[in-house]
Amino acid sequence: MSGQRALVTGGAGFLGSHLCDALLGEGWSVIALDNLLTGRRSNLGHLRNEAGFEFIEKDICEPFDAGRVDYIFHFASPASPVDYMEHGIATLKVGSLGTFHTLELAKKHGAKCFVASTSECYGDPREHPQKETYWGHVNPIGPRSVYDEAKRFTEAVTMAYRRYHHVDTRIVRIFNTYGPRMQLNDGRVIPNFMKQALRGQDLTVFGDGRQTRSFCYVSDEIDGFMRLAKSDEHLPVNIGNPNEFTILECAQMVLRVTESNSKLRYEPLPQDDPKQRRPDIAKARQLLGWEPKVQLEEGLRRSLEYFQKAVAAETAKK
Ligand code: NAD
Ligand code: UDP
């Protein structure tokens, strides 16, 4: 890939920053664009002196052009329920306007465009596990709709640029991913539980804790992205870990890994919180030869040092 230039929107975020590392590791030059709405410069701090890497602070809801690029990876968007509900309008704008601007740029430079979509496109699913062919069960006017519908629209625009403008596109449907560089306070269940356990506070279990999720460790997820980027598949592909856990099981695992004596505290279930979520990854297995290798307890152990440091840094600030 030497001499090839990639642009990563949302490059200062959790997944975007790991993707920048992977692309640089394969010899790409990389430009990360980010308005730092939910991302942080520190996620890219280790790349400060890296030849072939550039960071540009920019809101992609305004038209942009960073010169010739060969591949665009469109990851800009708040991603945690706490973030996208706080920044609802910005989330709708980046999924719509931001996606238009990104695809226009791909069209202009003849670049490929890889778009980050989400399992939220399936909503609170009536089909389980979720295959890519399932159209979903989404409340278009509920509190999560700012994200779910923005991402469904993102997929629609991406397919339209392919059909009408022949842009070479990829769509990944990402399922819950975790690991180092997640924001400590983005409200997602793993950072919340890790932070609470490390501080000896109660773990906040929403509802009865019997709702399920399947959690993918970040290195597996990025490996899936790289394989999909190199493939010819333009229809959506699920990338996630199919091992399903209840939120209660997840809480117990966090307590074990952190060796914490924290208790559980039950709180109301947020509106439209999906009851079950698990990817069917048959397509990724067959097409990309991909499957996750790091299971939840191992991934939590690999993330422990990051969360310990993040909790210590926050405590020192207070
Ligand atoms: P994140 O919040 O850490 O990263 C998103 C990045 O986008 C942030 O750095 C933010 O500042 C940037 N951004 C937001 N609006 C922008 C704008 N208008 N212009 C420029 N930059 C902007 O979240 P993440 O977990 O890294 O998610 C990255 C992508 O993956 C998102 O598109 C998200 O929808 C998708 N995704 C993530 C998960 C997950 O489990 N982490 C699951 C499904 C989908
Ligand atoms: N959750 C919880 N306690 C928390 C945070 C989240 O019980 O402190 C639950 C949440 O209600 C959901 C699941 O954990 O059922 C995953 O939530 P998250 O916000 O991580 O992501 P989602 O999959 O809902 O987008």
Coordinates of C-alpha atoms and ligand atoms in Angstrom, one line a residue:
M1 CA 0.0 0.0 0.0
S2 CA 3.1 2.2 -0.1
G3 CA 2.4 5.7 -1.6
Q4 CA -1.4 5.3 -1.0
R5 CA -3.2 8.0 0.9
A6 CA -6.1 7.3 3.3
L7 CA -8.4 9.8 5.0
V8 CA -10.1 8.8 8.2
T9 CA -13.1 11.0 9.3
G10 CA -13.5 10.7 13.1
G11 CA -9.8 9.8 13.3
A12 CA -9.4 11.1 16.8
G13 CA -12.2 8.8 18.1
F14 CA -11.9 5.4 19.7
L15 CA -12.2 3.3 16.5
G16 CA -10.9 5.9 14.1
S17 CA -7.6 6.2 16.0
H18 CA -7.0 2.4 16.0
L19 CA -7.8 2.4 12.3
C20 CA -5.2 5.1 11.7
D21 CA -2.6 2.8 13.5
A22 CA -3.6 -0.2 11.3
L23 CA -3.4 1.8 8.1
L24 CA 0.0 3.3 9.0
G25 CA 1.1 -0.2 9.9
E26 CA 0.3 -1.3 6.4
G27 CA 2.3 1.5 4.8
W28 CA -0.5 4.0 4.0
S29 CA -0.1 7.7 4.6
V30 CA -3.0 8.8 6.7
I31 CA -4.9 12.1 7.3
A32 CA -7.2 12.1 10.3
L33 CA -10.1 14.6 10.2
D34 CA -12.0 15.3 13.4
N35 CA -13.8 18.2 15.1
L36 CA -13.1 16.7 18.5
L37 CA -16.8 16.6 19.4
T38 CA -16.4 13.3 21.2
G39 CA -12.9 12.4 20.3
R40 CA -9.6 13.5 21.8
R41 CA -6.2 14.6 20.4
S42 CA -4.6 12.3 23.0
N43 CA -5.9 9.3 21.1
L44 CA -3.4 10.3 18.3
G45 CA -0.7 11.6 20.6
H46 CA 1.6 8.6 19.9
L47 CA 1.5 9.5 16.1
R48 CA 2.6 13.1 16.6
N49 CA 6.1 12.5 15.0
E50 CA 5.0 9.8 12.6
A51 CA 6.0 10.5 9.0
G52 CA 3.0 10.1 6.8
F53 CA 0.5 11.1 9.4
E54 CA -1.4 14.3 9.6
F55 CA -4.2 15.5 11.8
I56 CA -6.7 18.2 10.7
E57 CA -9.3 19.6 13.1
K58 CA -12.4 20.0 10.9
D59 CA -16.2 19.6 11.0
I60 CA -17.1 17.5 8.1
C61 CA -20.6 19.0 8.0
E62 CA -18.9 21.7 6.1
P63 CA -17.6 20.7 2.6
F64 CA -13.9 19.7 2.8
D65 CA -11.0 18.6 0.7
A66 CA -7.6 17.5 2.0
G67 CA -6.1 16.8 -1.4
R68 CA -5.7 13.6 -3.4
V69 CA -6.8 10.5 -1.5
D70 CA -7.2 6.8 -2.5
Y71 CA -9.4 5.6 0.3
I72 CA -11.7 7.4 2.6
F73 CA -12.8 5.7 5.9
H74 CA -15.9 7.6 7.2
F75 CA -16.1 7.1 11.0
A76 CA -17.2 10.5 12.2
S77 CA -20.2 10.4 14.4
P78 CA -21.0 10.3 18.1
A79 CA -21.4 6.6 18.9
S80 CA -22.4 6.1 22.5
P81 CA -26.1 6.6 23.5
V82 CA -25.1 9.3 26.1
D83 CA -23.1 11.2 23.4
Y84 CA -25.6 11.0 20.6
M85 CA -28.6 11.9 22.8
E86 CA -26.6 14.9 24.1
H87 CA -25.6 15.9 20.5
G88 CA -28.8 14.7 18.7
I89 CA -28.8 17.4 15.9
A90 CA -25.0 17.1 15.3
T91 CA -25.5 13.3 15.0
L92 CA -28.2 13.7 12.4
K93 CA -26.0 16.2 10.5
V94 CA -22.8 14.2 10.5
G95 CA -24.7 11.1 9.3
S96 CA -26.4 13.1 6.5
L97 CA -24.5 16.2 5.5
G98 CA -21.2 14.7 6.7
T99 CA -21.8 11.6 4.6
F100 CA -22.7 13.6 1.5
H101 CA -19.5 15.6 1.8
T102 CA -17.4 12.5 2.3
L103 CA -18.9 10.7 -0.7
E104 CA -18.5 13.9 -2.8
L105 CA -14.8 13.9 -2.0
A106 CA -14.6 10.2 -2.9
K107 CA -16.3 10.9 -6.2
K108 CA -14.0 13.9 -6.9
H109 CA -10.8 11.9 -6.3
G110 CA -12.0 8.6 -7.6
A111 CA -11.3 7.2 -4.1
K112 CA -12.9 4.2 -2.5
C113 CA -15.2 5.0 0.5
F114 CA -15.6 2.7 3.5
V115 CA -18.5 3.7 5.7
A116 CA -19.0 2.9 9.4
S117 CA -22.6 1.8 10.0
T118 CA -24.0 0.0 13.1
S119 CA -26.0 -2.8 14.5
E120 CA -28.4 0.0 15.5
C121 CA -29.7 -0.2 12.0
Y122 CA -31.5 -3.4 13.2
G123 CA -33.1 -1.4 16.1
D124 CA -34.8 -3.6 18.7
P125 CA -34.6 -6.6 16.5
R126 CA -37.3 -9.2 15.9
E127 CA -34.9 -11.5 14.2
H128 CA -32.1 -13.1 16.2
P129 CA -29.2 -13.3 15.6
Q130 CA -29.2 -10.4 13.0
K131 CA -28.2 -11.2 9.4
E132 CA -27.4 -8.5 7.0
T133 CA -30.6 -9.2 5.1
Y134 CA -32.8 -8.2 8.1
W135 CA -34.3 -4.7 7.5
G136 CA -34.6 -3.9 11.2
H137 CA -37.2 -2.7 13.7
V138 CA -36.4 0.9 14.5
N139 CA -38.5 3.5 16.2
P140 CA -38.1 6.5 13.9
I141 CA -39.3 9.1 16.4
G142 CA -37.8 7.7 19.7
P143 CA -34.8 9.1 21.5
R144 CA -32.3 6.8 19.8
S145 CA -33.7 7.7 16.3
V146 CA -31.2 10.6 16.0
Y147 CA -28.5 7.9 15.7
D148 CA -30.3 5.0 14.2
E149 CA -32.0 6.9 11.4
A150 CA -28.8 8.9 10.7
K151 CA -27.0 5.7 10.2
R152 CA -29.7 4.1 8.1
F153 CA -29.6 7.3 6.0
T154 CA -25.8 7.0 5.8
E155 CA -26.3 3.6 4.3
A156 CA -28.9 4.9 1.8
V157 CA -26.7 7.7 0.6
T158 CA -23.7 5.4 0.3
M159 CA -25.7 3.0 -1.9
A160 CA -27.0 5.9 -3.9
Y161 CA -23.5 7.3 -4.6
R162 CA -22.6 3.8 -5.7
R163 CA -25.6 3.4 -8.0
Y164 CA -25.7 6.9 -9.5
H165 CA -22.1 8.0 -9.3
H166 CA -20.2 4.7 -9.4
V167 CA -18.3 5.4 -6.2
D168 CA -16.6 2.2 -5.0
T169 CA -18.1 1.8 -1.5
R170 CA -18.0 -0.6 1.5
I171 CA -20.4 -0.6 4.4
V172 CA -19.6 -2.2 7.8
R173 CA -22.3 -2.8 10.4
I174 CA -20.3 -2.6 13.7
F175 CA -21.6 -4.3 16.8
N176 CA -20.6 -3.2 20.3
T177 CA -16.8 -2.8 20.4
Y178 CA -14.6 -2.0 23.4
G179 CA -11.0 -1.6 24.4
P180 CA -8.3 1.0 25.2
R181 CA -9.1 4.6 24.2
M182 CA -12.8 4.4 24.8
Q183 CA -13.9 7.5 26.7
L184 CA -14.2 6.8 30.4
N185 CA -17.4 8.8 30.6
D186 CA -19.2 8.0 27.3
G187 CA -21.8 6.1 29.3
R188 CA -21.4 2.8 27.4
V189 CA -21.7 -0.3 29.6
I190 CA -18.0 -1.5 29.6
P191 CA -16.4 1.9 30.5
N192 CA -19.1 2.5 33.0
F193 CA -18.7 -0.8 34.7
M194 CA -14.9 -0.7 34.6
K195 CA -14.8 2.8 36.1
Q196 CA -17.4 2.0 38.8
A197 CA -15.6 -1.3 39.7
L198 CA -12.2 0.4 39.9
R199 CA -13.6 3.1 42.1
G200 CA -15.4 0.7 44.3
Q201 CA -18.8 2.3 43.4
D202 CA -22.0 0.3 42.6
L203 CA -22.3 -1.0 39.1
T204 CA -25.4 0.5 37.5
V205 CA -27.4 -2.3 35.9
F206 CA -30.2 -0.9 33.7
G207 CA -33.5 -2.8 33.8
D208 CA -33.2 -6.3 35.2
G209 CA -29.9 -6.8 33.4
R210 CA -31.2 -9.7 31.4
Q211 CA -30.9 -7.8 28.1
T212 CA -28.0 -9.1 26.0
R213 CA -25.2 -7.7 24.0
S214 CA -22.2 -9.3 22.2
F215 CA -18.9 -7.4 22.7
C216 CA -16.0 -7.4 20.3
Y217 CA -12.5 -6.5 21.3
V218 CA -11.1 -3.6 19.3
S219 CA -8.2 -5.5 17.6
D220 CA -10.6 -8.1 16.2
E221 CA -12.9 -5.3 14.9
I222 CA -10.1 -3.4 13.2
D223 CA -8.9 -6.7 11.6
G224 CA -12.4 -7.1 10.2
F225 CA -12.4 -3.5 8.8
M226 CA -9.1 -4.1 7.1
R227 CA -10.2 -7.3 5.5
L228 CA -13.5 -5.7 4.3
A229 CA -11.7 -2.7 2.9
K230 CA -9.6 -5.0 0.7
S231 CA -12.5 -7.1 -0.4
D232 CA -14.9 -6.3 -3.3
E233 CA -18.1 -6.6 -1.2
H234 CA -20.2 -3.5 -1.4
L235 CA -23.3 -4.7 0.5
P236 CA -23.3 -4.3 4.3
V237 CA -21.2 -6.8 6.4
N238 CA -21.7 -7.4 10.1
I239 CA -18.4 -7.2 12.1
G240 CA -18.9 -8.2 15.7
N241 CA -18.4 -11.0 18.2
P242 CA -21.3 -13.4 18.2
N243 CA -20.7 -14.5 21.8
E244 CA -23.7 -13.1 23.7
F245 CA -23.8 -12.1 27.3
T246 CA -26.5 -10.7 29.6
I247 CA -25.6 -7.3 31.1
L248 CA -25.6 -9.1 34.5
E249 CA -23.0 -11.6 33.2
C250 CA -20.9 -8.7 31.9
A251 CA -21.1 -7.0 35.3
Q252 CA -19.9 -10.2 37.1
M253 CA -17.0 -10.5 34.6
V254 CA -15.9 -6.9 35.2
L255 CA -16.0 -7.5 39.0
R256 CA -13.8 -10.6 38.5
V257 CA -11.3 -8.9 36.2
T258 CA -10.9 -5.8 38.4
E259 CA -11.0 -7.9 41.6
S260 CA -13.5 -5.4 42.9
N261 CA -16.0 -5.8 45.7
S262 CA -18.5 -3.3 44.2
K263 CA -22.2 -4.2 44.4
L264 CA -24.9 -4.0 41.7
R265 CA -27.5 -1.2 41.7
Y266 CA -30.5 -1.5 39.5
E267 CA -31.7 1.6 37.6
P268 CA -34.5 2.1 35.0
L269 CA -34.1 0.7 31.5
P270 CA -33.7 3.5 29.0
Q271 CA -36.5 3.9 26.4
D272 CA -36.1 1.7 23.3
D273 CA -33.1 -0.2 24.8
P274 CA -32.7 -3.2 22.5
K275 CA -33.4 -6.5 24.4
Q276 CA -31.1 -8.7 22.4
R277 CA -28.3 -8.1 20.1
R278 CA -26.0 -10.6 18.4
P279 CA -24.5 -10.5 14.9
D280 CA -24.8 -13.4 12.5
I281 CA -21.2 -13.3 11.1
A282 CA -21.5 -16.1 8.5
K283 CA -21.0 -13.6 5.7
A284 CA -17.8 -12.1 7.3
R285 CA -16.5 -15.7 7.9
Q286 CA -17.2 -16.8 4.4
L287 CA -16.3 -13.7 2.5
L288 CA -13.4 -12.3 4.5
G289 CA -12.2 -15.4 6.4
W290 CA -12.7 -13.3 9.5
E291 CA -13.7 -14.2 13.0
P292 CA -13.0 -12.7 16.4
K293 CA -10.2 -14.3 18.5
V294 CA -10.4 -12.3 21.7
Q295 CA -13.2 -13.3 24.0
L296 CA -14.8 -11.0 26.6
E297 CA -12.9 -11.8 29.7
E298 CA -9.6 -11.8 27.9
G299 CA -10.5 -8.4 26.2
L300 CA -11.4 -6.9 29.6
R301 CA -8.0 -8.0 31.0
R302 CA -6.3 -6.4 28.0
S303 CA -8.2 -3.2 28.6
L304 CA -7.6 -3.1 32.4
E305 CA -4.4 -1.1 32.4
Y306 CA -5.9 1.5 30.2
F307 CA -9.0 1.9 32.4
Q308 CA -6.8 2.0 35.6
K309 CA -4.8 4.8 34.1
A310 CA -7.9 6.7 32.9
V311 CA -9.5 6.5 36.3
A312 CA -6.3 7.6 38.1
A313 CA -5.9 10.5 35.7
E314 CA -9.5 11.6 36.3
T315 CA -9.0 11.3 40.1
A316 CA -5.8 13.4 39.9
K317 CA -7.7 16.2 38.1
K318 CA -10.3 16.5 40.9
Ligands
NAD1 P1 -16.1 8.1 19.1 O1 -17.1 9.0 19.6 O2 -14.9 7.7 19.9 O3 -15.5 8.6 17.7 C1 -16.3 9.4 16.8 C2 -15.4 10.5 16.3 O4 -16.1 11.3 15.3 C3 -15.0 11.5 17.4 O5 -13.6 11.6 17.4 C4 -15.7 12.8 17.1 O6 -15.1 13.9 17.6 C5 -15.8 12.7 15.6 N1 -16.9 13.5 15.0 C6 -18.2 13.6 15.3 N2 -18.8 14.5 14.6 C7 -17.9 15.0 13.7 C8 -18.0 16.0 12.7 N3 -19.1 16.6 12.4 N4 -16.8 16.3 12.0 C9 -15.6 15.6 12.3 N5 -15.5 14.7 13.2 C10 -16.7 14.4 14.0 O7 -16.9 6.8 18.6 P2 -16.4 5.4 18.1 O8 -16.8 4.4 19.0 O9 -14.9 5.5 17.7 O10 -17.2 5.2 16.8 C11 -16.7 5.5 15.5 C12 -17.7 5.1 14.4 O11 -18.1 3.7 14.5 C13 -19.0 5.9 14.5 O12 -19.4 6.2 13.2 C14 -20.0 5.0 15.1 O13 -21.3 5.2 14.7 C15 -19.5 3.6 14.6 N6 -19.8 2.5 15.6 C16 -19.1 2.3 16.7 C17 -19.5 1.3 17.6 C18 -18.8 0.9 18.8 O14 -19.1 0.0 19.5 N7 -17.7 1.6 19.2 C19 -20.6 0.5 17.3 C20 -21.3 0.8 16.1 C21 -20.9 1.8 15.2
UDP2 N1 -26.2 -0.5 30.5 C1 -26.3 -0.8 31.8 N2 -25.5 0.0 32.7 C2 -24.8 1.1 32.3 C3 -24.7 1.4 30.9 C4 -25.4 0.6 30.0 O1 -26.9 -1.7 32.3 O2 -24.2 1.7 33.1 C5 -26.9 -1.4 29.5 C6 -27.8 -0.6 28.5 O3 -29.1 -0.4 29.0 C7 -27.8 -1.6 27.3 C8 -26.4 -2.3 27.4 O4 -25.9 -2.1 28.8 O5 -28.8 -2.6 27.6 C9 -25.4 -1.8 26.4 O6 -25.4 -0.3 26.5 P1 -24.4 0.6 25.7 O7 -24.8 2.0 26.1 O8 -23.0 0.2 26.0 O9 -24.7 0.3 24.2 P2 -25.9 0.0 23.3 O10 -25.7 -1.4 22.8 O11 -27.2 0.1 24.0 O12 -25.8 1.0 22.2

